[in-house]
Coordinates of C-alpha atoms and ligand atoms in Angstrom, one line a residue:
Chain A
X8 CA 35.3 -20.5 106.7
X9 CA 35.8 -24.0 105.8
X10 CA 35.3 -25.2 102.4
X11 CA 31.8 -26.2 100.7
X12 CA 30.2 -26.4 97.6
X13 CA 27.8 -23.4 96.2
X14 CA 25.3 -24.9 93.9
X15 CA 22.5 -21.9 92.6
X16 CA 19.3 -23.9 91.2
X17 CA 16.6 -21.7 89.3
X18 CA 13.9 -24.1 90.5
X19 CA 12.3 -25.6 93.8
X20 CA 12.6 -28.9 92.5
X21 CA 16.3 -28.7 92.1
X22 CA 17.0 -26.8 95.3
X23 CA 15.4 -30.0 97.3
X24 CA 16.9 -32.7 94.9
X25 CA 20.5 -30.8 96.0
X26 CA 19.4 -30.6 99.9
X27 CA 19.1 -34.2 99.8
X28 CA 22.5 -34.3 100.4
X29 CA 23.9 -34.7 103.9
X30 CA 25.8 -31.8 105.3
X31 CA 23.5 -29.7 102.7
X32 CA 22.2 -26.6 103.7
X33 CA 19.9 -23.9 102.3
X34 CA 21.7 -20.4 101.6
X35 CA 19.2 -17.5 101.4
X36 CA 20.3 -14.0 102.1
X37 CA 23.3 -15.1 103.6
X38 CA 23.1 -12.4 106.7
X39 CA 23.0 -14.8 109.5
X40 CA 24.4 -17.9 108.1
X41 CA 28.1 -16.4 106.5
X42 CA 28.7 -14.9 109.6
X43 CA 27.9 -17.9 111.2
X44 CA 30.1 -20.1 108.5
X45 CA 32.8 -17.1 109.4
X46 CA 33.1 -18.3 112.9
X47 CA 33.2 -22.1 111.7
X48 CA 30.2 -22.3 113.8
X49 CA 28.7 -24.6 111.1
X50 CA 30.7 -26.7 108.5
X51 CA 28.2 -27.7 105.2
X52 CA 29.6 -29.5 102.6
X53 CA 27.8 -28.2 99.9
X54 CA 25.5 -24.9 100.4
X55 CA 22.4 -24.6 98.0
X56 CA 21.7 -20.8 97.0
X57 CA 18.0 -19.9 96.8
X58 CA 18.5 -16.9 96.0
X59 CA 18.2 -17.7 91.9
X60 CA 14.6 -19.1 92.4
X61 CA 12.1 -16.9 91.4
X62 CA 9.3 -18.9 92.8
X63 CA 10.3 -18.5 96.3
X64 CA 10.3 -14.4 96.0
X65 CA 6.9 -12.3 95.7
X66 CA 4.1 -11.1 97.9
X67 CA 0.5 -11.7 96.8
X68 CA -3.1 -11.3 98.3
X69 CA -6.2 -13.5 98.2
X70 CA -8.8 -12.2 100.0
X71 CA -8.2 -12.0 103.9
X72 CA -4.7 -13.5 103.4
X73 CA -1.3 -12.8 102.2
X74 CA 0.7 -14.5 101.1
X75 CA 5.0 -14.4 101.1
X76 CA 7.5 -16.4 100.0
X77 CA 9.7 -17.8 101.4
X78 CA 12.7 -15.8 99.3
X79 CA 11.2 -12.2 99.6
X80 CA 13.8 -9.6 101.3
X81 CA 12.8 -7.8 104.5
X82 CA 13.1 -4.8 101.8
X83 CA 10.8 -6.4 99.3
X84 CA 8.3 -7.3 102.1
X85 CA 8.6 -3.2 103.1
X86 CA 7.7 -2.0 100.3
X87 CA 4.9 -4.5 98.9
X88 CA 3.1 -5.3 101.8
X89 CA 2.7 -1.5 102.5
X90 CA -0.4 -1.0 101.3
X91 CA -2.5 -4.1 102.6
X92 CA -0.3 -4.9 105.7
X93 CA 1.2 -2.0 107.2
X94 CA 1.6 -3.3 110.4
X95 CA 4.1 -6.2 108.6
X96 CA 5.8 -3.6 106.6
X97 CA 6.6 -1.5 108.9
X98 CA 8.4 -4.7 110.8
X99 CA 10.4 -5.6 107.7
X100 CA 11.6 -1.7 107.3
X101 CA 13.0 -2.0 110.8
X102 CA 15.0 -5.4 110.6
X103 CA 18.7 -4.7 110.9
X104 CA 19.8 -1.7 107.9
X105 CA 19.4 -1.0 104.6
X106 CA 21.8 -3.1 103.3
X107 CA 20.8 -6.2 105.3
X108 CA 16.7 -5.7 104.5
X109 CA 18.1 -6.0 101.1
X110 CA 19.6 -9.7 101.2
X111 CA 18.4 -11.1 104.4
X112 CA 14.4 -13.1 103.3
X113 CA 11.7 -13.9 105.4
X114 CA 12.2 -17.8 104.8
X115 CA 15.5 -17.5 106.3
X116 CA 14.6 -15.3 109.5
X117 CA 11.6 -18.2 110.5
X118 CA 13.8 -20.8 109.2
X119 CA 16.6 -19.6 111.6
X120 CA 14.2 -18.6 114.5
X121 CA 16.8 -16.5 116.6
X122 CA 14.9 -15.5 120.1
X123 CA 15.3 -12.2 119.1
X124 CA 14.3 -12.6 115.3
X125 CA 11.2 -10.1 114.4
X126 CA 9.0 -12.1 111.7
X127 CA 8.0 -14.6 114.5
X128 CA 6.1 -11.9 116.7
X129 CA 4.4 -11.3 113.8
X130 CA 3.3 -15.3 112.8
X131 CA 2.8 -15.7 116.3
X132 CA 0.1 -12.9 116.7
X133 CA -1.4 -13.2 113.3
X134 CA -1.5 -16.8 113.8
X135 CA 0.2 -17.2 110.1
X136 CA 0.9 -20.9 108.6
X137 CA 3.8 -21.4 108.0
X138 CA 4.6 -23.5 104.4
X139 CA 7.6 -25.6 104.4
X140 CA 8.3 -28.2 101.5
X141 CA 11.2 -31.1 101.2
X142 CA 12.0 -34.5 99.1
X143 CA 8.0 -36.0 101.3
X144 CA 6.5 -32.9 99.4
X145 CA 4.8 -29.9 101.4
X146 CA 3.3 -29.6 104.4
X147 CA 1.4 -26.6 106.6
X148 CA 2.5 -25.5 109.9
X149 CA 0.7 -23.8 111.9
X150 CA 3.2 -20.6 113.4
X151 CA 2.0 -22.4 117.3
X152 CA 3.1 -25.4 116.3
X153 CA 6.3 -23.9 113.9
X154 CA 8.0 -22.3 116.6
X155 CA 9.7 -24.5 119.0
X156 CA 12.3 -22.5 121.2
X157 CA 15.5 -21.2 121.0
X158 CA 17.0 -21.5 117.3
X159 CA 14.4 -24.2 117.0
X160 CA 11.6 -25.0 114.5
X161 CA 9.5 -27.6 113.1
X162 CA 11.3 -27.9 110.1
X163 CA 13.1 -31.3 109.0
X164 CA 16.5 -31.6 107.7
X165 CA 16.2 -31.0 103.8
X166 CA 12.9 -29.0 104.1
X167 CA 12.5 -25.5 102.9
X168 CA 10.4 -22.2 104.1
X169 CA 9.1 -21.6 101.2
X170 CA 6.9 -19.2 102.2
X171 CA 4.2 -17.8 104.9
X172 CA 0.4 -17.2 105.1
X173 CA -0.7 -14.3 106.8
X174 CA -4.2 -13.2 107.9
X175 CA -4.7 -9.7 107.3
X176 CA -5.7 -8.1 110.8
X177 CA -7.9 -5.3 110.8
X178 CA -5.3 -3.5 112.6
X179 CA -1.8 -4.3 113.3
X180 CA 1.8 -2.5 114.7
X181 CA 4.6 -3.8 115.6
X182 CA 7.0 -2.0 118.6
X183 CA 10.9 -3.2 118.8
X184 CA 12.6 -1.6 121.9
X185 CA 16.2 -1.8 120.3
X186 CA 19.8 -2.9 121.4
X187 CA 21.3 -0.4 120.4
X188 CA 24.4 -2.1 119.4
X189 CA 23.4 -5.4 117.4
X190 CA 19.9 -3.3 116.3
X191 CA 17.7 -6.8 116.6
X192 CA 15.0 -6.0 119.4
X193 CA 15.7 -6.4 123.4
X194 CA 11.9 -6.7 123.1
X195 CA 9.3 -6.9 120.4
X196 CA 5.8 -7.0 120.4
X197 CA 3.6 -7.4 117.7
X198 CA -0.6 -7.0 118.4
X199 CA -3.1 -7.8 115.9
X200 CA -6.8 -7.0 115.7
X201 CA -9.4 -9.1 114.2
X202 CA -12.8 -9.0 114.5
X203 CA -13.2 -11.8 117.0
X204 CA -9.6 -12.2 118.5
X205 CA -6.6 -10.4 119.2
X206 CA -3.1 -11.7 119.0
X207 CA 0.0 -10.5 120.8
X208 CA 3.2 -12.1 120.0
X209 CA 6.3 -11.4 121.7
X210 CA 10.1 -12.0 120.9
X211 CA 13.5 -11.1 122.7
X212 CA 12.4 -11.5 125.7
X213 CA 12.1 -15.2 127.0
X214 CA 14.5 -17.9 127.0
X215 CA 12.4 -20.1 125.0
X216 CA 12.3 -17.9 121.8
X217 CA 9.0 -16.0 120.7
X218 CA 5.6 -16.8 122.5
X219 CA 2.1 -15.1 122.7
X220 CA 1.2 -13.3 125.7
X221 CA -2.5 -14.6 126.1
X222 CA -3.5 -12.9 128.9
X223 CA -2.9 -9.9 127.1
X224 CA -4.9 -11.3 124.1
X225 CA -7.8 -12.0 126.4
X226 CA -7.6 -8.3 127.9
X227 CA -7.3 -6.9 124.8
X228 CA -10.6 -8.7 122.9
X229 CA -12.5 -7.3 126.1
X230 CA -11.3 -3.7 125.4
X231 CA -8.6 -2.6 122.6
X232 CA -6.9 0.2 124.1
X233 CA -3.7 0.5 126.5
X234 CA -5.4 1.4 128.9
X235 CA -6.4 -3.1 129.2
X236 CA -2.8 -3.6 129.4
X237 CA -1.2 -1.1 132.0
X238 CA -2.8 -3.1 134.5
X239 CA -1.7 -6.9 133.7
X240 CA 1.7 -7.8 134.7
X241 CA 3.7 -10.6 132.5
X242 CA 6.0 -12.6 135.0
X243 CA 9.4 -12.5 135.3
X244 CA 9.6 -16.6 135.1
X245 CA 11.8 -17.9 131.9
X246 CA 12.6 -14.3 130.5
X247 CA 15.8 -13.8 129.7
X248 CA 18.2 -12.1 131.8
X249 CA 21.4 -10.6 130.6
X250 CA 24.1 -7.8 130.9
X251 CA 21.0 -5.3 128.7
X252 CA 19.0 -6.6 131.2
X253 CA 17.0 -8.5 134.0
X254 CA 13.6 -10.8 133.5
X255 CA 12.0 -7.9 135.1
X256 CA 12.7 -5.3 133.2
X257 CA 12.5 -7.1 130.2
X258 CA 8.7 -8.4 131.7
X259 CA 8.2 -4.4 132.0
X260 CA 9.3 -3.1 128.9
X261 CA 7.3 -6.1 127.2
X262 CA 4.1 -4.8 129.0
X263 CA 5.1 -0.9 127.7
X264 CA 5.7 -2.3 124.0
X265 CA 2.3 -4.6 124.3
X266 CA 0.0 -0.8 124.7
X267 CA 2.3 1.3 122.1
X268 CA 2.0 -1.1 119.9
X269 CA -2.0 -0.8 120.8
X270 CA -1.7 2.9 120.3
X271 CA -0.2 2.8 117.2
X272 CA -2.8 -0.2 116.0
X273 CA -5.4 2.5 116.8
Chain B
X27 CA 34.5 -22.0 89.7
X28 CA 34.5 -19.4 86.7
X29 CA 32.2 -16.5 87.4
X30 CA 31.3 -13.3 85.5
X31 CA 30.4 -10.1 86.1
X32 CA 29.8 -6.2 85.6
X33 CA 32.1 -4.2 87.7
X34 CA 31.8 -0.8 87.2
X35 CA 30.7 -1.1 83.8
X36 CA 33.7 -3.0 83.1
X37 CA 33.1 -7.3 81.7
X38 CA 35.2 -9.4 84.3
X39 CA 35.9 -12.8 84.8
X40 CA 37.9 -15.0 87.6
X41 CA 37.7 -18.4 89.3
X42 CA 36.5 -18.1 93.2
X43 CA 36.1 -20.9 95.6
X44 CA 31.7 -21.7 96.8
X45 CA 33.5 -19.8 100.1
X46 CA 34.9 -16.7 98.6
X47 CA 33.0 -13.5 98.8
X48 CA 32.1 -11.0 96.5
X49 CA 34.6 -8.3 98.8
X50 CA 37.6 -10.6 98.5
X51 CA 36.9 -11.0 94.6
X52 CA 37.0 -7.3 94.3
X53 CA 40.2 -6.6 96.3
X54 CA 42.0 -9.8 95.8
X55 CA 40.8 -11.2 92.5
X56 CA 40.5 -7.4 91.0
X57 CA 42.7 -5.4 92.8
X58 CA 40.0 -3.0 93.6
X59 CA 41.0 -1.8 97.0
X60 CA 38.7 0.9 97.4
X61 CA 36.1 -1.5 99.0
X62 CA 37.2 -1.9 102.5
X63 CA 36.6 -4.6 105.5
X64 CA 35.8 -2.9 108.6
X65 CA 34.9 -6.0 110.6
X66 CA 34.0 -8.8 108.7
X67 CA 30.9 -9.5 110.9
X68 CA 28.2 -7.5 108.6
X69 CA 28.1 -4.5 111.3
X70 CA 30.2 -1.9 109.8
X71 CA 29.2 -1.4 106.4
X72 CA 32.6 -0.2 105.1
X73 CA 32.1 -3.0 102.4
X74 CA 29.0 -1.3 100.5
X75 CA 28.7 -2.0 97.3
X76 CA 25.8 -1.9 94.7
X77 CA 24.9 -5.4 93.4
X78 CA 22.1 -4.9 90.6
X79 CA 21.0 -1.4 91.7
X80 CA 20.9 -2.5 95.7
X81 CA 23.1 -1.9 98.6
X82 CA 24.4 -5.0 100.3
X83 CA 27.8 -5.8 102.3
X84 CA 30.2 -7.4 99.8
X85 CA 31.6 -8.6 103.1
X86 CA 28.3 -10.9 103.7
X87 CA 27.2 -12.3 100.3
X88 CA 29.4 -15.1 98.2
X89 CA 31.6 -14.4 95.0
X90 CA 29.3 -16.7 93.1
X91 CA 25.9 -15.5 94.0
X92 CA 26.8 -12.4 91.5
X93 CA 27.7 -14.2 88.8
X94 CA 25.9 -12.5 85.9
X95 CA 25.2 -9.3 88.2
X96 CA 26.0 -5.4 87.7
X97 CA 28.3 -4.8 90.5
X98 CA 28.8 -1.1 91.3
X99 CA 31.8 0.1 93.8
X100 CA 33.5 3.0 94.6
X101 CA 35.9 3.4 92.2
X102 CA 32.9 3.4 89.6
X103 CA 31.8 6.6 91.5
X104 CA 34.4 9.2 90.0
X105 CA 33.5 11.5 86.9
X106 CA 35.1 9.9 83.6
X107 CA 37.8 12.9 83.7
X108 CA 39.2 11.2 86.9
X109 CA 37.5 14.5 89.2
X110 CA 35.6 13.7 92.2
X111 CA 31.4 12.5 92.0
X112 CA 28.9 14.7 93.3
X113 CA 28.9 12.9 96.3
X114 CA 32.5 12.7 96.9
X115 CA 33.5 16.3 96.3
X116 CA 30.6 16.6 98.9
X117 CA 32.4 14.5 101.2
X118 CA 35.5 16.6 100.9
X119 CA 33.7 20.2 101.4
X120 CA 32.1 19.3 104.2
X121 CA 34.8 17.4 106.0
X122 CA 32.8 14.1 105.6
X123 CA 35.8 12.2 106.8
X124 CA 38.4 11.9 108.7
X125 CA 40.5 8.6 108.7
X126 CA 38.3 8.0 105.5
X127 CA 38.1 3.6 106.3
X128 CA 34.0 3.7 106.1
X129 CA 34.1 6.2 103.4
X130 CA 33.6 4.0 100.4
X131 CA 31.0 3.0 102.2
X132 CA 29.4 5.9 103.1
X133 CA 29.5 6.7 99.5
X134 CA 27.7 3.7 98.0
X135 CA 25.1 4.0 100.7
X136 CA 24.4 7.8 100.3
X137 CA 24.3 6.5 96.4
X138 CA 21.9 4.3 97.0
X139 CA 19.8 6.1 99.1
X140 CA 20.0 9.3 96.5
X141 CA 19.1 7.3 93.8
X142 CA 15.6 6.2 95.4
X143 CA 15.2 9.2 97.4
X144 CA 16.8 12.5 95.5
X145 CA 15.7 15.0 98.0
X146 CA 16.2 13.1 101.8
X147 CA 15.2 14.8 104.6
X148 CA 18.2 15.1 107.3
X149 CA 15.6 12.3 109.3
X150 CA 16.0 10.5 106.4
X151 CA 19.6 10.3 105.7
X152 CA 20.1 8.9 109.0
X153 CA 17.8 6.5 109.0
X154 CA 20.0 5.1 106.1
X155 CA 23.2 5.2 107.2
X156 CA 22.3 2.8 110.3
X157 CA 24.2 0.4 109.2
X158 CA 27.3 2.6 108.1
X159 CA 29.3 2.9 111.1
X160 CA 31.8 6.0 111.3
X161 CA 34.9 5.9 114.2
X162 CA 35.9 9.6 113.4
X163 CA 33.5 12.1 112.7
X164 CA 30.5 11.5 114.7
X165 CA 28.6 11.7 111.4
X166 CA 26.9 15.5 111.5
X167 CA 29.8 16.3 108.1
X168 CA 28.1 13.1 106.8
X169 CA 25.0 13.7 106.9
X170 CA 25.6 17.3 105.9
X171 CA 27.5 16.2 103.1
X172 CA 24.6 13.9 101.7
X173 CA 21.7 16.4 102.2
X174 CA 24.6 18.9 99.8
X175 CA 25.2 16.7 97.4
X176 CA 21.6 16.1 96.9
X177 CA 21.1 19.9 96.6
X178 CA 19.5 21.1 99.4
X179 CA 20.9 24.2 101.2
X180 CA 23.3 23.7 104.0
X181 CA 25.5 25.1 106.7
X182 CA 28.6 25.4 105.8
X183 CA 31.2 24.1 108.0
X184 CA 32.6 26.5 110.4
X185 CA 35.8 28.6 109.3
X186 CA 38.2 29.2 111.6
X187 CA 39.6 32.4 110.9
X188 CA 43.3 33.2 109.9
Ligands
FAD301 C1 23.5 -6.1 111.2 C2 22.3 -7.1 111.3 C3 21.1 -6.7 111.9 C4 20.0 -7.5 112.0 N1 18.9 -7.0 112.6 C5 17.8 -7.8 112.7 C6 16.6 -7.4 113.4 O1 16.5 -6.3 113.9 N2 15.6 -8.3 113.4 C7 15.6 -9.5 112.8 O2 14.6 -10.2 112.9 N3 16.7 -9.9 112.2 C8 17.8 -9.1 112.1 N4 18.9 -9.6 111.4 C9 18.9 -10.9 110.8 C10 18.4 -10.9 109.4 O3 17.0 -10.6 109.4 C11 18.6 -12.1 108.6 O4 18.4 -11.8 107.3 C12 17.8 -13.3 108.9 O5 17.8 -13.7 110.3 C13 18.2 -14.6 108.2 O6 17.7 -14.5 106.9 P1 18.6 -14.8 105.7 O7 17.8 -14.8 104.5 O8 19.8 -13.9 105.7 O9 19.1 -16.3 106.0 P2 20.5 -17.1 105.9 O10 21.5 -16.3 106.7 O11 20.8 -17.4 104.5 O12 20.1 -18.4 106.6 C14 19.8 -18.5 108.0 C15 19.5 -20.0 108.4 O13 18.3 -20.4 107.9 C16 18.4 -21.4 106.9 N5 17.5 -21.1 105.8 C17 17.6 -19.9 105.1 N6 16.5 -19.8 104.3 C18 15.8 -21.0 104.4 C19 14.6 -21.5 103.9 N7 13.9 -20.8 103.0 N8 14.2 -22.7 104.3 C20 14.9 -23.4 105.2 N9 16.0 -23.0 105.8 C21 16.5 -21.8 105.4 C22 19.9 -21.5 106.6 O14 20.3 -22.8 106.3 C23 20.5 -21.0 107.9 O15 20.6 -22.0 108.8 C24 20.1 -8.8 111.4 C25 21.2 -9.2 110.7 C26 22.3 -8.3 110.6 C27 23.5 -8.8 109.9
FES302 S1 33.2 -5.3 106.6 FE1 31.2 -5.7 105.8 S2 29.9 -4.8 107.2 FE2 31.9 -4.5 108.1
FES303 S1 36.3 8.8 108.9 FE1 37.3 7.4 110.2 S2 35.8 5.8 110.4 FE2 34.7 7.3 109.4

C-alpha cells in the first residue's frame, strides 16, 4: 500500500470540506477499497473515513419510502429493513460473510458499482433515487440515470453517497446464483411488485454492469407469476462471458433467477 | 499518529501510519500473534477479531479507524486461570483443528455468532462461518465443536479403539 493520510470527520460538512482535496478519496467500510489500495491499484493521498459520521448511518421510513444512508452496513440494513423491506434485507444478509456485512455500507457498494455488486439490482428495480452530496451541495439521482456501466456512476469527484430512497414494493425477492469462490453473484435478479409496474433489475451478468430486463417487467405487469417468464428469452448480446461462464448460460440462468425470484415475491 | 484502544480489556496506546491496519497493530505494534493473516485479500477470515462487539477482518480495516474502540482477539478468549474458553476446549474435544492457522478465527467468529445466537442450529453455524475458510478439516469438527460449546448434544468423535 502506498502512503496516504487518514483523516476521520464526525460530520458531513467536514468529510466534503476534506474531499476537496485532490487525490482525496472517501473510505467507508474499507472492504473493496483496502484490497484495492493492497494491490496499489489506486494511490490517494489522503483517505477521508466516514465511518465516524453518524448522519450517514440509519434506516428510516416515511410512508411508501425508505430511506438509507449512505453509511449503513449490509448488516445494519439486514436487520432493520427486515420488517418493512424484506425483499432488501434479505439482499444485504447475503452480501459476502458476516464479517464483511459488518464493515462493508451501502454508500460504498453504489458508489463502487462493481458489475457484480447486489444493491444495484435492487435500485434498479425499485427504481430508488439515489442521494449524493459534494462542495455544489446535493443533488437526486435517479438509480437509471446513477448507474453508468462497468465501475461507473454519476457521481463527481468529491461527491458523497450519502444515502438511497427506496420505494417500498408490495412484494419483493431478490435471487443471487453464487460463485462459489469470490461469493458475489454470477447472476442476480432482483423483481419488485407495485401496484402499477413491476421492476426487474439484474446484475453480474452483462458487460455494462446492472440493467433492467424490461421485457420481463412488461410480462410480468400482464401476469405476476413464473409462469410469464419461462417463455421470454433475454439475448446473449453484451453478457459477459468468462471461464464461470458463457453469455448464454448466463442469459439462462438470468431468465431461471427472474421466476424464483417471482416465486419467492409470491 | 497516536491511537488508543481496548484490547482485551487491556488500555493500549501506539503510533500507526493512515496505512497500517488494525492486524499489523496487534501482531507488530502489540506482539499479539494469535491473530493470524491467511491471505491478506479479506477471503480467509483467519484475522477475526471483535471490534466493539462485531466481527470484522483486522486484515481489512485501518489501525486508526479503532481508535477509541473495544477490540476483542483471541488471546482475550482464555479463562483468567490461563485454561482453555468454552469454545476452545470445544475446539480441542472435537478435533476442531488440525494445522490450527484459521483457528483464531474460527474462534472469534463462533464467539460472535454465540453471543447473538446462543443456541445455533447446525444450518446456522454454517451459514456463519462462510467467510472462515479451513484447509484441514473439512469443517464437520468445527461445526460440531460450536453447536458443543453452545450446549447442544453432539456426536462424539469417533474412537478408534486400542
Ligand atoms: C469476501 C467479500 C465478499 C463480498 N461479496 C459481495 C457480494 O456478494 N455482493 C456485493 O454486492 N458485494 C460484495 N462484496 C463487496 C462489499 O459489499 C463491499 O462492502 C462494497 O462493495 C463496498 O462497500 P464499502 O463500504 O466497503 O466501500 P469501500 O471499500 O470503503 O469503498 C469502495 C469505493 O467506493 C468509494 N466510496 C465508499 N463510500 C462512498 C460514499 N458514501 N460516497 C462516495 N464514494 C464512496 C470509495 O472511495 C471506493 O472507491 C464482498 C466483499 C468481500 C471482501
Ligand atoms: S487474512 Fe484477513 S481475511 Fe484472510
Ligand atoms: S486447521 Fe488447518 S486451516 Fe483449519
Amino acid at each position: 500500500m502506498y502512503d496516504f493520510e487518514l483523516m476521520r470527520p464526525a460530520t458531513l460538512d467536514e468529510a466534503i470540506a476534506a474531499l476537496g482535496d485532490e487525490d482525496a478519496q472517501p473510505l467507508s467500510g474499507g472492504q473493496t477499497l483496502i484490497p484495492t489500495l493492497k494491490n496499489r491499484l489506486a494511490m490517494p493521498s489522503r483517505l477521508v473515513s466516514l465511518s465516524g459520521i453518524a448522519e450517514l448511518r440509519g434506516v428510516t421510513v416515511e410512508g411508501d419510502v425508505m430511506r438509507i444512508g449512505g453509511g449503513t452496513t449490509h448488516g445494519a440494513v439486514a436487520r432493520e429493513a427486515a420488517d418493512r423491506f424484506p425483499g432488501l434485507a434479505g439482499l444485504a444478509a447475503r452480501i459476502g460473510d458476516p464479517a464483511v456485512r459488518n464493515r462493508g455500507t451501502i454508500g460504498g457498494s453504489v458508489a463502487n458499482n462493481d458489475p457484480s455488486a447486489c444493491y444495484p439490482a435492487a435500485a434498479m428495480a425499485t427504481g430508488a433515487t439515489i442521494v449524493v452530496q459534494g462542495a455544489e451541495g446535493a443533488r437526486d439521482i435517479a438509480a437509471d440515470d446513477y448507474f453508468q456501466g462497468m465501475f461507473a456512476t454519476a457521481l463527481e469527484e468529491g461527491e458523497i453517497v450519502t444515502g438511497l430512497r427506496f420505494p417500498i414494493p408490495l412484494a419483493s425477492n431478490y435471487q443471487k446464483f453464487e460463485q462459489p469462490a469470490s461469493r458475489f453473484p454470477l447472476v442476480g435478479v432482483f423483481v419488485a411488485r407495485y401496484g402499477d409496474r413491476v421492476g426487474v433489475g439484474v446484475t453480474g451478468a452483462a458487460e455494462d454492469g446492472v440493467f433492467r430486463w424490461a421485457e420481463a417487467e412488461e410480462a410480468l405487469a400482464e401476469e405476476f407469476s413464473p409462469r410469464a417468464v419461462e417463455a421470454l428469452r433475454l439475448p446473449a448480446e453484451g453478457l459477459i462471458g468468462d471461464l464461470h461462464g458463457t453469455p448464454e448460460y448466463r442469459a439462462h440462468v438470468a431468465r431461471v433467477m427472474t421466476a424464483r425470484a417471482v416465486s419467492a415475491a409470491g | 499518529m497516536k491511537i488508543d484502544m481496548t484490547v482485551n480489556g487491556r488500555n493500549v496506546s501506539g503510533e500507526v501510519e493512515g496505512r497500517t491496519l488494525l492486524v499489523e497493530f496487534l501482531r507488530e505494534g502489540l506482539g499479539l500473534t494469535g491473530t493470524h493473516v491467511g491471505c491478506d485479500t479479506s477471503q480467509c477470515g483467519a484475522c477475526v477479531v471483535h471490534v466493539d462487539g462485531a466481527a470484522v477482518k483486522a486484515c481489512s480495516i485501518f489501525a486508526a479507524e479503532c481508535d477509541g474502540a473495544q477490540v476483542a482477539t483471541i488471546e482475550g478468549q482464555g479463562n483468567a486461570d490461563g485454561s482453555l474458553g468454552a469454545i476452545q476446549q470445544a475446539f480441542q474435544d472435537y478435533h476442531g483443528l488440525q494445522c490450527g492457522f484459521c483457528t483464531p478465527g474460527m474462534v472469534m467468529s463462533a464467539a460472535a455468532l454465540l453471543k447473538d445466537n446462543p443456541k445455533p442450529s447446525e444450518a446456522e453455524v454454517r451459514d456463519y462461518l462462510q467467510g472462515n475458510l479451513c484447509r484441514c478439516t473439512g469443517y464437520h469438527n468445527i461445526v460440531k465443536a460450536i453447536l458443543a460449546a453452545s450446549g447442544q448434544e453432539v456426536a462424539p468423535v469417533a474412537r478408534v479403539e486400542a
